[in-house]
Tab-separated table of C-alpha atoms and ligand atoms in Angstrom:
chain	number	residue	atom	x	y	z
A	1288	MET	CA	61.736	-17.245	-2.014
A	1289	GLY	CA	63.069	-19.636	0.669
A	1290	SER	CA	60.546	-22.351	-0.210
A	1291	LYS	CA	61.013	-24.686	-3.139
A	1292	ALA	CA	57.619	-23.656	-4.545
A	1293	GLY	CA	58.502	-19.964	-4.288
A	1294	ARG	CA	61.707	-20.459	-6.182
A	1295	ALA	CA	59.936	-22.574	-8.802
A	1296	ALA	CA	57.364	-19.778	-9.285
A	1297	LEU	CA	60.175	-17.239	-9.786
A	1298	LEU	CA	62.038	-19.438	-12.268
A	1299	HIS	CA	58.750	-20.157	-14.050
A	1300	ALA	CA	58.102	-16.422	-14.460
A	1301	ILE	CA	61.574	-15.963	-15.962
A	1302	ALA	CA	61.119	-19.031	-18.210
A	1303	HIS	CA	57.918	-17.471	-19.525
A	1304	ILE	CA	59.821	-14.275	-20.364
A	1305	GLU	CA	62.522	-16.293	-22.127
A	1306	LEU	CA	59.921	-18.191	-24.157
A	1307	ASN	CA	58.427	-14.894	-25.310
A	1308	ALA	CA	61.933	-13.601	-26.020
A	1309	ILE	CA	62.582	-16.521	-28.422
A	1310	ASP	CA	59.453	-15.513	-30.322
A	1311	LEU	CA	60.393	-11.844	-30.238
A	1312	ALA	CA	63.829	-12.465	-31.673
A	1313	ALA	CA	62.408	-14.717	-34.428
A	1314	ASP	CA	59.745	-12.138	-35.080
A	1315	MET	CA	62.378	-9.419	-35.413
A	1316	ILE	CA	63.974	-11.423	-38.248
A	1317	ALA	CA	60.737	-12.495	-39.963
A	1318	ARG	CA	58.979	-9.143	-39.718
A	1319	PHE	CA	61.728	-6.573	-39.997
A	1320	SER	CA	64.715	-7.930	-41.990
A	1321	PHE	CA	63.180	-6.444	-45.105
A	1322	ALA	CA	62.012	-3.209	-43.470
A	1323	PRO	CA	62.904	-0.191	-45.623
A	1324	GLU	CA	65.083	1.107	-42.748
A	1325	ILE	CA	67.514	-1.820	-43.139
A	1326	ALA	CA	69.845	-1.386	-46.116
A	1327	GLU	CA	70.386	-4.449	-48.262
A	1328	ASN	CA	74.101	-4.503	-47.408
A	1329	ASP	CA	73.332	-4.612	-43.683
A	1330	ARG	CA	70.571	-7.191	-43.793
A	1331	ALA	CA	72.830	-10.223	-43.210
A	1332	ASP	CA	74.301	-8.518	-40.128
A	1333	PHE	CA	70.794	-7.756	-38.827
A	1334	ILE	CA	69.684	-11.356	-39.332
A	1335	ASN	CA	72.901	-12.724	-37.759
A	1336	ASN	CA	72.557	-10.533	-34.717
A	1337	TRP	CA	68.934	-11.510	-34.005
A	1338	SER	CA	69.592	-15.157	-34.781
A	1339	SER	CA	72.251	-15.189	-32.079
A	1340	VAL	CA	69.803	-13.552	-29.666
A	1341	CYS	CA	67.195	-16.160	-30.583
A	1342	ASP	CA	69.710	-18.937	-29.913
A	1343	ASP	CA	70.600	-17.441	-26.494
A	1344	GLU	CA	66.941	-17.090	-25.532
A	1345	ALA	CA	66.240	-20.727	-26.455
A	1346	ARG	CA	69.185	-21.788	-24.283
A	1347	HIS	CA	67.971	-19.629	-21.416
A	1348	PHE	CA	64.529	-21.210	-21.593
A	1349	LEU	CA	65.940	-24.755	-21.685
A	1350	MET	CA	68.267	-24.133	-18.706
A	1351	LEU	CA	65.307	-22.838	-16.680
A	1352	GLU	CA	63.046	-25.664	-17.744
A	1353	GLU	CA	65.674	-28.197	-16.678
A	1354	ARG	CA	66.049	-26.469	-13.302
A	1355	LEU	CA	62.246	-26.321	-12.870
A	1356	GLN	CA	62.165	-30.081	-13.391
A	1357	GLU	CA	64.841	-30.558	-10.752
A	1358	LEU	CA	62.516	-28.655	-8.440
A	1359	GLY	CA	59.610	-30.935	-9.361
A	1360	HIS	CA	57.908	-28.611	-11.810
A	1361	SER	CA	57.838	-27.769	-15.494
A	1362	TYR	CA	56.857	-24.898	-17.738
A	1363	GLY	CA	53.093	-24.463	-17.696
A	1364	ASP	CA	52.659	-25.282	-13.992
A	1365	PHE	CA	52.068	-21.658	-12.970
A	1366	PRO	CA	49.961	-18.912	-14.504
A	1367	ALA	CA	51.840	-16.397	-16.640
A	1368	HIS	CA	50.994	-12.901	-17.754
A	1369	ASN	CA	50.831	-11.796	-21.355
A	1370	GLY	CA	52.476	-8.354	-21.026
A	1371	LEU	CA	55.464	-9.098	-23.191
A	1372	TRP	CA	53.417	-10.414	-26.069
A	1373	GLU	CA	51.023	-7.450	-25.801
A	1374	ALA	CA	54.093	-5.181	-26.220
A	1375	ALA	CA	55.089	-7.262	-29.266
A	1376	LYS	CA	51.687	-6.833	-30.842
A	1377	SER	CA	51.517	-3.073	-30.190
A	1378	THR	CA	54.878	-2.576	-31.933
A	1379	ALA	CA	54.351	-4.990	-34.830
A	1380	HIS	CA	53.821	-2.171	-37.312
A	1381	ASP	CA	57.191	-0.464	-36.938
A	1382	ILE	CA	60.827	-1.534	-36.501
A	1383	THR	CA	61.663	1.681	-34.588
A	1384	ALA	CA	58.885	1.069	-32.077
A	1385	ARG	CA	59.851	-2.584	-31.661
A	1386	LEU	CA	63.523	-1.822	-31.128
A	1387	ALA	CA	62.666	0.898	-28.594
A	1388	ILE	CA	60.280	-1.205	-26.537
A	1389	ALA	CA	61.494	-4.834	-26.696
A	1390	PRO	CA	65.262	-4.610	-26.166
A	1391	LEU	CA	65.669	-1.071	-24.833
A	1392	VAL	CA	62.786	-0.907	-22.356
A	1393	LEU	CA	61.889	-4.517	-21.477
A	1394	GLU	CA	65.211	-6.346	-21.759
A	1395	ALA	CA	66.979	-3.362	-20.173
A	1396	ARG	CA	64.549	-3.700	-17.253
A	1397	GLY	CA	65.763	-7.273	-16.896
A	1398	LEU	CA	69.258	-5.937	-16.286
A	1399	ASP	CA	67.908	-3.811	-13.413
A	1400	VAL	CA	66.109	-6.617	-11.604
A	1401	THR	CA	68.262	-9.725	-12.198
A	1402	PRO	CA	71.112	-8.833	-9.753
A	1403	LEU	CA	68.567	-8.652	-6.902
A	1404	MET	CA	67.148	-12.039	-7.826
A	1405	ILE	CA	70.684	-13.470	-7.900
A	1406	LYS	CA	71.303	-11.981	-4.456
A	1407	LYS	CA	68.121	-13.464	-2.982
A	1408	LEU	CA	68.772	-16.903	-4.469
A	1409	THR	CA	72.331	-16.746	-3.142
A	1410	GLN	CA	70.993	-15.928	0.344
A	1411	VAL	CA	68.837	-19.076	0.337
A	1412	GLY	CA	71.740	-21.134	-1.040
A	1413	ASP	CA	70.172	-22.080	-4.382
A	1414	MET	CA	73.437	-21.901	-6.294
A	1415	ASP	CA	72.178	-24.037	-9.214
A	1416	SER	CA	69.596	-21.399	-9.999
A	1417	VAL	CA	72.116	-18.599	-9.365
A	1418	LYS	CA	74.467	-20.022	-12.002
A	1419	ILE	CA	71.689	-19.970	-14.577
A	1420	LEU	CA	70.678	-16.371	-13.797
A	1421	GLU	CA	74.317	-15.302	-14.001
A	1422	VAL	CA	74.571	-16.682	-17.553
A	1423	ILE	CA	71.296	-15.029	-18.489
A	1424	TYR	CA	72.384	-11.698	-16.995
A	1425	GLU	CA	75.684	-11.642	-18.895
A	1426	GLU	CA	74.028	-12.531	-22.194
A	1427	GLU	CA	71.153	-10.091	-21.770
A	1428	ILE	CA	73.704	-7.256	-21.662
A	1429	GLY	CA	74.620	-8.421	-25.181
A	1430	HIS	CA	70.962	-8.363	-26.245
A	1431	VAL	CA	70.425	-4.822	-25.044
A	1432	SER	CA	73.646	-3.919	-26.831
A	1433	ILE	CA	72.371	-5.386	-30.094
A	1434	GLY	CA	69.103	-3.524	-29.606
A	1435	ALA	CA	70.979	-0.241	-28.991
A	1436	LYS	CA	73.136	-0.843	-32.055
A	1437	TRP	CA	70.144	-1.259	-34.376
A	1438	PHE	CA	68.176	1.530	-32.741
A	1439	HIS	CA	71.039	3.927	-33.408
A	1440	TYR	CA	71.236	2.567	-36.940
A	1441	VAL	CA	67.563	3.254	-37.594
A	1442	ALA	CA	67.842	6.723	-36.006
A	1443	ARG	CA	70.654	7.512	-38.459
A	1444	ILE	CA	68.516	6.333	-41.364
A	1445	VAL	CA	65.503	8.434	-40.345
A	1446	GLU	CA	67.839	11.348	-39.457
A	1447	GLN	CA	66.746	11.780	-35.876
A	1448	THR	CA	68.688	12.124	-32.644
A	1449	PRO	CA	68.625	8.636	-31.056
A	1450	LYS	CA	67.566	9.773	-27.576
A	1451	ASP	CA	64.765	12.009	-28.927
A	1452	LEU	CA	63.528	9.214	-31.161
A	1453	PHE	CA	63.613	6.839	-28.178
A	1454	HIS	CA	61.631	9.238	-25.977
A	1455	GLU	CA	59.036	9.695	-28.714
A	1456	GLN	CA	58.630	5.937	-29.227
A	1457	VAL	CA	58.363	5.145	-25.512
A	1458	GLU	CA	55.760	7.891	-24.976
A	1459	LYS	CA	53.721	6.541	-27.875
A	1460	HIS	CA	54.052	2.805	-27.386
A	1461	PHE	CA	54.902	1.961	-23.779
A	1462	LYS	CA	52.028	2.055	-21.342
A	1463	GLY	CA	53.999	1.141	-18.249
A	1464	ARG	CA	56.373	3.217	-16.180
A	1465	ILE	CA	60.121	3.553	-16.656
A	1466	LYS	CA	61.162	3.128	-13.044
A	1467	PRO	CA	64.368	3.308	-11.081
A	1468	PRO	CA	66.528	1.994	-9.601
A	1469	PHE	CA	68.465	1.488	-12.823
A	1470	ASN	CA	71.485	-0.727	-13.266
A	1471	VAL	CA	73.489	2.141	-14.744
A	1472	GLN	CA	76.670	0.092	-15.030
A	1473	ALA	CA	75.083	-2.730	-17.078
A	1474	ARG	CA	72.989	-0.316	-19.148
A	1475	THR	CA	76.059	1.778	-19.968
A	1476	LEU	CA	77.980	-1.398	-20.882
A	1477	ALA	CA	75.147	-2.206	-23.294
A	1478	GLY	CA	75.408	1.220	-24.904
A	1479	LEU	CA	72.318	2.707	-23.269
A	1480	SER	CA	73.320	6.075	-21.848
A	1481	GLU	CA	71.481	7.693	-18.965
A	1482	ASN	CA	70.020	10.450	-21.117
A	1483	PHE	CA	67.950	7.733	-22.824
A	1484	TYR	CA	66.008	6.568	-19.815
A	1485	GLN	CA	66.446	9.050	-16.942
A	1486	PRO	CA	64.227	11.747	-18.559
A	1487	LEU	CA	61.422	9.175	-18.868
A	1488	VAL	CA	61.143	8.461	-15.148
A	1489	ASN	CA	58.354	10.927	-14.498
A	1490	LEU	CA	56.538	10.365	-17.749
A	1491	ARG	CA	53.524	8.674	-16.112
B	1153	FE2	FE1	67.056	-14.344	-22.228
B	1154	FE2	FE1	67.258	-11.366	-24.204
């Protein structure tokens, strides 16, 4: 983390996540705006919400790309894993599955890990990168919040208890582990209560 190359690799990994997040937000609009679960009267709100997420993700990517260039790198310089896009593919059939896994498992995980990255970058004095991660962190709380809003909406439509529906979807569609420590404060702020994720800790 102290070396320039180490920090560039970290920022590159986050940039890769942001790039996937742009596609995921756009895909949410293209694939699910006309899902039967979304009432016609609510469709504009759904599209507006995910458009604003898409706009944020694009800004996140560009901020990171600019910082990577300042460090002598650019996006594409390091290998990147395809986990996020695999999750997108495995939930492409169903808005409930997508909402459960993309914002409420994967983006929520971002809230858990980002404060530690901010702390480490602060320790090595890379305040330019810290400022970017602080913006991302704040805005990702909003993304999880939008995810939670629409997950609750869909749960109401299919007449299921939100937390039970969430547990069912995660068991079916998420192959990884839901692991602590959780950023309870940020998750709560985003509308994700502990009874959503705590019971899943020992799932696998
Ligand atoms: Fe982002
Ligand atoms: Fe996001």
